[in-house]
GROMACS .gro file of N, CA and C in nm:
model
  432
    1MET      N    1  -8.824   1.275   0.230
    1MET     CA    2  -8.783   1.340   0.282
    1MET      C    3  -8.606   1.365   0.234
    2GLU      N    4  -8.609   1.470   0.304
    2GLU     CA    5  -8.471   1.539   0.288
    2GLU      C    6  -8.356   1.519   0.363
    3SER      N    7  -8.239   1.501   0.336
    3SER     CA    8  -8.118   1.444   0.469
    3SER      C    9  -8.012   1.540   0.424
    4THR      N   10  -8.023   1.612   0.549
    4THR     CA   11  -7.884   1.733   0.525
    4THR      C   12  -7.791   1.716   0.657
    5THR      N   13  -7.709   1.612   0.619
    5THR     CA   14  -7.582   1.603   0.736
    5THR      C   15  -7.474   1.707   0.687
    6ASN      N   16  -7.388   1.787   0.765
    6ASN     CA   17  -7.351   1.870   0.764
    6ASN      C   18  -7.193   1.775   0.808
    7GLN      N   19  -7.164   1.736   0.704
    7GLN     CA   20  -7.036   1.637   0.716
    7GLN      C   21  -6.911   1.721   0.615
    8ALA      N   22  -6.774   1.751   0.674
    8ALA     CA   23  -6.716   1.831   0.629
    8ALA      C   24  -6.624   1.697   0.535
    9PRO      N   25  -6.550   1.753   0.412
    9PRO     CA   26  -6.509   1.647   0.316
    9PRO      C   27  -6.348   1.594   0.373
   10LYS      N   28  -6.325   1.489   0.352
   10LYS     CA   29  -6.198   1.441   0.370
   10LYS      C   30  -6.132   1.492   0.299
   11LYS      N   31  -6.056   1.553   0.323
   11LYS     CA   32  -5.919   1.652   0.286
   11LYS      C   33  -5.758   1.604   0.327
   12SER      N   34  -5.779   1.617   0.429
   12SER     CA   35  -5.655   1.546   0.487
   12SER      C   36  -5.602   1.437   0.425
   13GLY      N   37  -5.630   1.307   0.427
   13GLY     CA   38  -5.615   1.194   0.375
   13GLY      C   39  -5.543   1.207   0.241
   14SER      N   40  -5.626   1.267   0.196
   14SER     CA   41  -5.598   1.249   0.012
   14SER      C   42  -5.477   1.340   0.016
   15ALA      N   43  -5.458   1.449   0.106
   15ALA     CA   44  -5.371   1.539   0.053
   15ALA      C   45  -5.215   1.498   0.106
   16ILE      N   46  -5.228   1.442   0.219
   16ILE     CA   47  -5.124   1.351   0.225
   16ILE      C   48  -5.095   1.213   0.152
   17ARG      N   49  -5.153   1.162   0.107
   17ARG     CA   50  -5.149   1.073   0.005
   17ARG      C   51  -5.087   1.155  -0.140
   18LYS      N   52  -5.129   1.251  -0.179
   18LYS     CA   53  -5.103   1.303  -0.273
   18LYS      C   54  -4.932   1.368  -0.278
   19PHE      N   55  -4.898   1.436  -0.159
   19PHE     CA   56  -4.763   1.440  -0.110
   19PHE      C   57  -4.692   1.368  -0.076
   20ILE      N   58  -4.719   1.228  -0.010
   20ILE     CA   59  -4.641   1.119  -0.048
   20ILE      C   60  -4.581   1.076  -0.179
   21SER      N   61  -4.681   1.072  -0.249
   21SER     CA   62  -4.695   1.038  -0.384
   21SER      C   63  -4.564   1.117  -0.493
   22TRP      N   64  -4.590   1.224  -0.494
   22TRP     CA   65  -4.503   1.329  -0.523
   22TRP      C   66  -4.337   1.348  -0.494
   23THR      N   67  -4.338   1.294  -0.358
   23THR     CA   68  -4.201   1.304  -0.305
   23THR      C   69  -4.160   1.168  -0.337
   24LEU      N   70  -4.218   1.069  -0.327
   24LEU     CA   71  -4.126   0.946  -0.359
   24LEU      C   72  -4.094   0.973  -0.505
   25LEU      N   73  -4.204   1.000  -0.633
   25LEU     CA   74  -4.167   1.056  -0.772
   25LEU      C   75  -4.082   1.122  -0.751
   26ILE      N   76  -4.041   1.251  -0.675
   26ILE     CA   77  -3.939   1.346  -0.688
   26ILE      C   78  -3.801   1.225  -0.650
   27LEU      N   79  -3.799   1.169  -0.545
   27LEU     CA   80  -3.685   1.089  -0.494
   27LEU      C   81  -3.633   0.992  -0.598
   28LEU      N   82  -3.717   0.941  -0.661
   28LEU     CA   83  -3.678   0.848  -0.751
   28LEU      C   84  -3.600   0.856  -0.895
   29LEU      N   85  -3.683   0.995  -0.922
   29LEU     CA   86  -3.618   1.086  -1.048
   29LEU      C   87  -3.455   1.130  -0.981
   30ILE      N   88  -3.455   1.136  -0.892
   30ILE     CA   89  -3.347   1.218  -0.815
   30ILE      C   90  -3.259   1.138  -0.834
   31GLY      N   91  -3.298   0.989  -0.742
   31GLY     CA   92  -3.215   0.866  -0.710
   31GLY      C   93  -3.193   0.826  -0.916
   32GLY      N   94  -3.284   0.819  -0.979
   32GLY     CA   95  -3.225   0.742  -1.092
   32GLY      C   96  -3.103   0.845  -1.165
   33GLY      N   97  -3.096   0.989  -1.175
   33GLY     CA   98  -3.037   1.085  -1.233
   33GLY      C   99  -2.929   1.058  -1.125
   34MET      N  100  -2.920   1.004  -1.068
   34MET     CA  101  -2.739   1.021  -0.968
   34MET      C  102  -2.706   0.874  -0.995
   35VAL      N  103  -2.788   0.740  -1.043
   35VAL     CA  104  -2.735   0.593  -1.064
   35VAL      C  105  -2.720   0.685  -1.263
   36TYR      N  106  -2.785   0.725  -1.310
   36TYR     CA  107  -2.712   0.733  -1.442
   36TYR      C  108  -2.566   0.850  -1.439
   37TRP      N  109  -2.587   0.919  -1.379
   37TRP     CA  110  -2.425   0.996  -1.348
   37TRP      C  111  -2.354   0.931  -1.318
   38LYS      N  112  -2.385   0.841  -1.198
   38LYS     CA  113  -2.224   0.755  -1.169
   38LYS      C  114  -2.175   0.646  -1.281
   39TYR      N  115  -2.273   0.614  -1.335
   39TYR     CA  116  -2.234   0.466  -1.388
   39TYR      C  117  -2.254   0.455  -1.522
   40TYR      N  118  -2.316   0.574  -1.564
   40TYR     CA  119  -2.365   0.574  -1.727
   40TYR      C  120  -2.345   0.652  -1.791
   41PHE      N  121  -2.299   0.809  -1.739
   41PHE     CA  122  -2.265   0.894  -1.795
   41PHE      C  123  -2.086   0.894  -1.826
   42VAL      N  124  -2.066   0.930  -1.970
   42VAL     CA  125  -1.995   0.906  -1.995
   42VAL      C  126  -1.872   1.064  -1.931
   43PHE      N  127  -1.794   1.077  -1.852
   43PHE     CA  128  -1.741   1.135  -1.777
   43PHE      C  129  -1.628   1.190  -1.911
   44GLY      N  130  -1.533   1.112  -1.925
   44GLY     CA  131  -1.449   1.182  -2.005
   44GLY      C  132  -1.417   1.059  -2.112
   45GLU      N  133  -1.328   1.116  -2.248
   45GLU     CA  134  -1.285   0.990  -2.341
   45GLU      C  135  -1.185   1.044  -2.429
   46GLY      N  136  -1.079   0.940  -2.466
   46GLY     CA  137  -0.933   0.940  -2.523
   46GLY      C  138  -0.912   0.874  -2.558
   47VAL      N  139  -0.775   0.874  -2.590
   47VAL     CA  140  -0.658   0.774  -2.669
   47VAL      C  141  -0.535   0.718  -2.563
   48LYS      N  142  -0.532   0.568  -2.540
   48LYS     CA  143  -0.422   0.599  -2.503
   48LYS      C  144  -0.323   0.490  -2.548
   49SER      N  145  -0.157   0.520  -2.574
   49SER     CA  146  -0.098   0.465  -2.624
   49SER      C  147   0.034   0.388  -2.558
   50GLY      N  148   0.017   0.265  -2.593
   50GLY     CA  149   0.153   0.174  -2.518
   50GLY      C  150   0.183   0.029  -2.550
   51VAL      N  151   0.246  -0.039  -2.486
   51VAL     CA  152   0.290  -0.206  -2.504
   51VAL      C  153   0.191  -0.254  -2.427
   52LEU      N  154   0.090  -0.330  -2.481
   52LEU     CA  155   0.006  -0.433  -2.438
   52LEU      C  156   0.055  -0.532  -2.374
   53ASN      N  157   0.054  -0.514  -2.251
   53ASN     CA  158   0.094  -0.594  -2.122
   53ASN      C  159   0.047  -0.699  -2.125
   54TYR      N  160  -0.092  -0.700  -2.076
   54TYR     CA  161  -0.160  -0.869  -2.074
   54TYR      C  162  -0.326  -0.823  -2.106
   55ALA      N  163  -0.396  -0.922  -2.160
   55ALA     CA  164  -0.524  -0.884  -2.189
   55ALA      C  165  -0.602  -1.003  -2.131
   56VAL      N  166  -0.664  -1.034  -2.052
   56VAL     CA  167  -0.736  -1.137  -1.967
   56VAL      C  168  -0.888  -1.117  -1.940
   57LYS      N  169  -0.926  -1.254  -1.922
   57LYS     CA  170  -1.075  -1.255  -1.862
   57LYS      C  171  -1.066  -1.324  -1.750
   58LYS      N  172  -1.155  -1.227  -1.648
   58LYS     CA  173  -1.130  -1.304  -1.487
   58LYS      C  174  -1.266  -1.256  -1.420
   59GLY      N  175  -1.280  -1.272  -1.318
   59GLY     CA  176  -1.364  -1.234  -1.231
   59GLY      C  177  -1.472  -1.365  -1.135
   60ASN      N  178  -1.482  -1.358  -1.051
   60ASN     CA  179  -1.590  -1.434  -0.949
   60ASN      C  180  -1.706  -1.460  -1.035
   61LEU      N  181  -1.820  -1.359  -1.024
   61LEU     CA  182  -1.944  -1.355  -1.037
   61LEU      C  183  -1.978  -1.347  -1.200
   62PHE      N  184  -1.885  -1.216  -1.251
   62PHE     CA  185  -1.940  -1.155  -1.357
   62PHE      C  186  -1.771  -1.175  -1.441
   63LYS      N  187  -1.756  -1.235  -1.538
   63LYS     CA  188  -1.654  -1.273  -1.599
   63LYS      C  189  -1.605  -1.142  -1.678
   64THR      N  190  -1.469  -1.062  -1.639
   64THR     CA  191  -1.496  -0.929  -1.768
   64THR      C  192  -1.395  -0.967  -1.817
   65TYR      N  193  -1.328  -0.873  -1.903
   65TYR     CA  194  -1.245  -0.841  -1.978
   65TYR      C  195  -1.126  -0.747  -1.966
   66GLU      N  196  -1.024  -0.760  -1.876
   66GLU     CA  197  -0.933  -0.691  -1.836
   66GLU      C  198  -0.805  -0.650  -1.890
   67GLY      N  199  -0.725  -0.553  -1.896
   67GLY     CA  200  -0.596  -0.513  -1.986
   67GLY      C  201  -0.521  -0.455  -1.902
   68LYS      N  202  -0.387  -0.427  -1.949
   68LYS     CA  203  -0.277  -0.323  -1.881
   68LYS      C  204  -0.185  -0.277  -2.022
   69LEU      N  205  -0.184  -0.160  -2.040
   69LEU     CA  206  -0.087  -0.100  -2.119
   69LEU      C  207   0.033  -0.039  -2.055
   70ILE      N  208   0.163  -0.084  -2.099
   70ILE     CA  209   0.262  -0.028  -2.056
   70ILE      C  210   0.310   0.111  -2.160
   71GLN      N  211   0.318   0.232  -2.089
   71GLN     CA  212   0.278   0.377  -2.190
   71GLN      C  213   0.484   0.408  -2.178
   72GLU      N  214   0.480   0.490  -2.265
   72GLU     CA  215   0.638   0.539  -2.270
   72GLU      C  216   0.633   0.635  -2.183
   73GLY      N  217   0.780   0.652  -2.070
   73GLY     CA  218   0.808   0.708  -2.004
   73GLY      C  219   0.800   0.643  -1.888
   74PHE      N  220   0.854   0.758  -1.790
   74PHE     CA  221   0.858   0.693  -1.671
   74PHE      C  222   0.790   0.801  -1.535
   75GLY      N  223   0.739   0.726  -1.438
   75GLY     CA  224   0.717   0.839  -1.316
   75GLY      C  225   0.784   0.804  -1.196
   76SER      N  226   0.745   0.885  -1.129
   76SER     CA  227   0.814   0.885  -0.978
   76SER      C  228   0.742   0.761  -0.892
   77ASN      N  229   0.819   0.676  -0.846
   77ASN     CA  230   0.744   0.602  -0.735
   77ASN      C  231   0.702   0.624  -0.598
   78LYS      N  232   0.580   0.650  -0.561
   78LYS     CA  233   0.504   0.732  -0.453
   78LYS      C  234   0.566   0.632  -0.319
   79THR      N  235   0.634   0.521  -0.324
   79THR     CA  236   0.676   0.511  -0.224
   79THR      C  237   0.776   0.470  -0.168
   80GLY      N  238   0.880   0.479  -0.267
   80GLY     CA  239   1.022   0.468  -0.279
   80GLY      C  240   1.081   0.605  -0.343
   81THR      N  241   1.216   0.581  -0.374
   81THR     CA  242   1.279   0.688  -0.473
   81THR      C  243   1.308   0.642  -0.637
   82GLY      N  244   1.253   0.492  -0.655
   82GLY     CA  245   1.291   0.466  -0.801
   82GLY      C  246   1.194   0.500  -0.873
   83LEU      N  247   1.181   0.458  -1.006
   83LEU     CA  248   1.130   0.527  -1.129
   83LEU      C  249   1.027   0.386  -1.122
   84THR      N  250   0.892   0.413  -1.185
   84THR     CA  251   0.810   0.339  -1.249
   84THR      C  252   0.785   0.325  -1.360
   85SER      N  253   0.738   0.272  -1.458
   85SER     CA  254   0.646   0.279  -1.562
   85SER      C  255   0.524   0.325  -1.534
   86ASN      N  256   0.473   0.423  -1.672
   86ASN     CA  257   0.328   0.442  -1.675
   86ASN      C  258   0.232   0.333  -1.709
   87GLN      N  259   0.126   0.299  -1.599
   87GLN     CA  260   0.072   0.173  -1.686
   87GLN      C  261  -0.094   0.275  -1.683
   88PHE      N  262  -0.150   0.188  -1.789
   88PHE     CA  263  -0.297   0.221  -1.788
   88PHE      C  264  -0.371   0.079  -1.795
   89GLU      N  265  -0.483   0.056  -1.684
   89GLU     CA  266  -0.518  -0.046  -1.671
   89GLU      C  267  -0.676  -0.016  -1.759
   90PHE      N  268  -0.730  -0.119  -1.799
   90PHE     CA  269  -0.851  -0.078  -1.871
   90PHE      C  270  -0.944  -0.188  -1.876
   91SER      N  271  -1.071  -0.190  -1.904
   91SER     CA  272  -1.178  -0.323  -1.878
   91SER      C  273  -1.241  -0.281  -2.066
   92VAL      N  274  -1.272  -0.420  -2.135
   92VAL     CA  275  -1.290  -0.416  -2.248
   92VAL      C  276  -1.467  -0.460  -2.248
   93GLU      N  277  -1.536  -0.431  -2.277
   93GLU     CA  278  -1.650  -0.506  -2.314
   93GLU      C  279  -1.718  -0.567  -2.416
   94ASN      N  280  -1.614  -0.538  -2.536
   94ASN     CA  281  -1.680  -0.590  -2.655
   94ASN      C  282  -1.567  -0.760  -2.705
   95ASP      N  283  -1.640  -0.815  -2.720
   95ASP     CA  284  -1.557  -0.961  -2.747
   95ASP      C  285  -1.455  -0.973  -2.838
   96SER      N  286  -1.494  -0.895  -2.948
   96SER     CA  287  -1.433  -0.876  -3.089
   96SER      C  288  -1.303  -0.832  -3.052
   97ILE      N  289  -1.288  -0.704  -2.994
   97ILE     CA  290  -1.213  -0.642  -2.927
   97ILE      C  291  -1.086  -0.695  -2.853
   98TYR      N  292  -1.128  -0.765  -2.750
   98TYR     CA  293  -1.095  -0.861  -2.641
   98TYR      C  294  -0.971  -0.971  -2.714
   99ARG      N  295  -1.078  -1.055  -2.823
   99ARG     CA  296  -1.007  -1.151  -2.920
   99ARG      C  297  -0.860  -1.080  -2.957
  100ILE      N  298  -0.871  -0.963  -3.028
  100ILE     CA  299  -0.735  -0.853  -3.108
  100ILE      C  300  -0.652  -0.872  -3.010
  101LEU      N  301  -0.681  -0.801  -2.900
  101LEU     CA  302  -0.607  -0.772  -2.757
  101LEU      C  303  -0.528  -0.890  -2.748
  102GLU      N  304  -0.591  -0.987  -2.697
  102GLU     CA  305  -0.587  -1.131  -2.653
  102GLU      C  306  -0.449  -1.215  -2.729
  103VAL      N  307  -0.444  -1.205  -2.854
  103VAL     CA  308  -0.366  -1.275  -2.928
  103VAL      C  309  -0.240  -1.188  -3.005
  104ASN      N  310  -0.245  -1.053  -2.936
  104ASN     CA  311  -0.160  -0.972  -3.007
  104ASN      C  312  -0.057  -0.893  -2.870
  105SER      N  313  -0.045  -0.951  -2.775
  105SER     CA  314   0.055  -0.895  -2.664
  105SER      C  315   0.180  -0.874  -2.678
  106GLY      N  316   0.266  -0.765  -2.639
  106GLY     CA  317   0.383  -0.734  -2.668
  106GLY      C  318   0.381  -0.645  -2.783
  107LYS      N  319   0.269  -0.605  -2.825
  107LYS     CA  320   0.240  -0.496  -2.941
  107LYS      C  321   0.201  -0.395  -2.920
  108VAL      N  322   0.245  -0.234  -2.978
  108VAL     CA  323   0.176  -0.125  -2.903
  108VAL      C  324   0.050  -0.120  -2.994
  109PHE      N  325  -0.060  -0.066  -2.891
  109PHE     CA  326  -0.175  -0.019  -2.960
  109PHE      C  327  -0.191   0.119  -2.909
  110ASP      N  328  -0.296   0.197  -3.002
  110ASP     CA  329  -0.320   0.303  -2.959
  110ASP      C  330  -0.484   0.290  -2.924
  111LEU      N  331  -0.530   0.275  -2.830
  111LEU     CA  332  -0.663   0.283  -2.792
  111LEU      C  333  -0.774   0.356  -2.727
  112HIS      N  334  -0.900   0.401  -2.777
  112HIS     CA  335  -0.947   0.460  -2.742
  112HIS      C  336  -1.052   0.402  -2.695
  113TYR      N  337  -1.090   0.481  -2.566
  113TYR     CA  338  -1.140   0.452  -2.401
  113TYR      C  339  -1.250   0.574  -2.377
  114LYS      N  340  -1.346   0.551  -2.283
  114LYS     CA  341  -1.458   0.580  -2.223
  114LYS      C  342  -1.434   0.590  -2.052
  115GLU      N  343  -1.458   0.711  -2.008
  115GLU     CA  344  -1.398   0.740  -1.849
  115GLU      C  345  -1.554   0.719  -1.795
  116TYR      N  346  -1.597   0.626  -1.698
  116TYR     CA  347  -1.697   0.671  -1.620
  116TYR      C  348  -1.658   0.704  -1.460
  117LYS      N  349  -1.769   0.752  -1.424
  117LYS     CA  350  -1.768   0.766  -1.280
  117LYS      C  351  -1.723   0.653  -1.175
  118GLY      N  352  -1.813   0.546  -1.203
  118GLY     CA  353  -1.800   0.449  -1.102
  118GLY      C  354  -1.810   0.342  -1.193
  119VAL      N  355  -1.801   0.216  -1.122
  119VAL     CA  356  -1.781   0.091  -1.212
  119VAL      C  357  -1.885  -0.020  -1.165
  120LEU      N  358  -1.923  -0.084  -1.244
  120LEU     CA  359  -2.041  -0.206  -1.272
  120LEU      C  360  -1.979  -0.316  -1.271
  121PRO      N  361  -1.968  -0.407  -1.173
  121PRO     CA  362  -1.916  -0.497  -1.179
  121PRO      C  363  -1.932  -0.606  -1.263
  122TRP      N  364  -2.023  -0.583  -1.426
  122TRP     CA  365  -2.065  -0.680  -1.524
  122TRP      C  366  -2.004  -0.618  -1.654
  123ARG      N  367  -1.963  -0.453  -1.586
  123ARG     CA  368  -1.884  -0.367  -1.742
  123ARG      C  369  -1.711  -0.392  -1.738
  124GLY      N  370  -1.648  -0.456  -1.605
  124GLY     CA  371  -1.525  -0.440  -1.555
  124GLY      C  372  -1.479  -0.372  -1.442
  125ASN      N  373  -1.362  -0.401  -1.403
  125ASN     CA  374  -1.311  -0.391  -1.296
  125ASN      C  375  -1.251  -0.268  -1.276
  126THR      N  376  -1.234  -0.161  -1.380
  126THR     CA  377  -1.182  -0.041  -1.403
  126THR      C  378  -1.305   0.054  -1.464
  127ARG      N  379  -1.275   0.187  -1.397
  127ARG     CA  380  -1.357   0.287  -1.482
  127ARG      C  381  -1.315   0.353  -1.606
  128TYR      N  382  -1.213   0.272  -1.684
  128TYR     CA  383  -1.202   0.271  -1.821
  128TYR      C  384  -1.208   0.161  -1.893
  129ILE      N  385  -1.329   0.259  -2.000
  129ILE     CA  386  -1.388   0.102  -2.094
  129ILE      C  387  -1.329   0.102  -2.188
  130VAL      N  388  -1.218   0.036  -2.274
  130VAL     CA  389  -1.185   0.033  -2.450
  130VAL      C  390  -1.267  -0.005  -2.541
  131ASP      N  391  -1.337   0.086  -2.598
  131ASP     CA  392  -1.434   0.029  -2.675
  131ASP      C  393  -1.400   0.071  -2.829
  132GLN      N  394  -1.254   0.099  -2.871
  132GLN     CA  395  -1.220   0.060  -2.987
  132GLN      C  396  -1.066   0.049  -3.015
  133ILE      N  397  -1.021   0.030  -3.120
  133ILE     CA  398  -0.894   0.009  -3.118
  133ILE      C  399  -0.842   0.079  -3.229
  134ILE      N  400  -0.792   0.185  -3.231
  134ILE     CA  401  -0.716   0.284  -3.328
  134ILE      C  402  -0.632   0.246  -3.422
  135GLN      N  403  -0.501   0.201  -3.368
  135GLN     CA  404  -0.378   0.158  -3.439
  135GLN      C  405  -0.322   0.034  -3.366
  136MET      N  406  -0.270  -0.064  -3.465
  136MET     CA  407  -0.162  -0.159  -3.359
  136MET      C  408  -0.068  -0.192  -3.460
  137ARG      N  409   0.069  -0.195  -3.416
  137ARG     CA  410   0.197  -0.203  -3.468
  137ARG      C  411   0.290  -0.280  -3.397
  138ASP      N  412   0.392  -0.325  -3.466
  138ASP     CA  413   0.512  -0.415  -3.383
  138ASP      C  414   0.576  -0.293  -3.291
  139LEU      N  415   0.649  -0.371  -3.192
  139LEU     CA  416   0.710  -0.285  -3.094
  139LEU      C  417   0.867  -0.229  -3.183
  140LYS      N  418   0.911  -0.277  -3.286
  140LYS     CA  419   1.012  -0.263  -3.345
  140LYS      C  420   1.005  -0.159  -3.473
  141SER      N  421   0.860  -0.158  -3.534
  141SER     CA  422   0.815  -0.032  -3.600
  141SER      C  423   0.762   0.098  -3.475
  142GLY      N  424   0.741   0.113  -3.407
  142GLY     CA  425   0.682   0.204  -3.310
  142GLY      C  426   0.739   0.232  -3.261
  143SER      N  427   0.727   0.331  -3.176
  143SER     CA  428   0.850   0.486  -3.133
  143SER      C  429   0.889   0.454  -3.004
  144PHE      N  430   0.879   0.309  -2.983
  144PHE     CA  431   0.939   0.244  -2.842
  144PHE      C  432   1.066   0.237  -2.877
   0.00000   0.00000   0.00000
């Protein structure tokens, strides 16, 4: 016995699933690209010089290494008419770099840093991450 049924193939269900799958994949790729650009893409890098004011380990949940350089020269105070020094606040990921900074507060440093667009809590409190000490010298022998 021959069975002939005139059933139309079910295309609409598989087409919708395929569309949703491709849409989710594209959104996932775009989202991943945006996260990479915001938090992992190195936006800029350079060297800053100045007297190391402090190097500390702090944080509530993630303990990070933070520091501040006081740079040569003066800038204008935004809220008043006085002058303020230029300051460079940075974070450090590497323990060995932090140990050197920790015991040499008050010395002149040339620090290489990388700048990111966003801050990750486990990387530090700033967008500037110091990854190398170029030079360290005493304040007396420096240009300050």
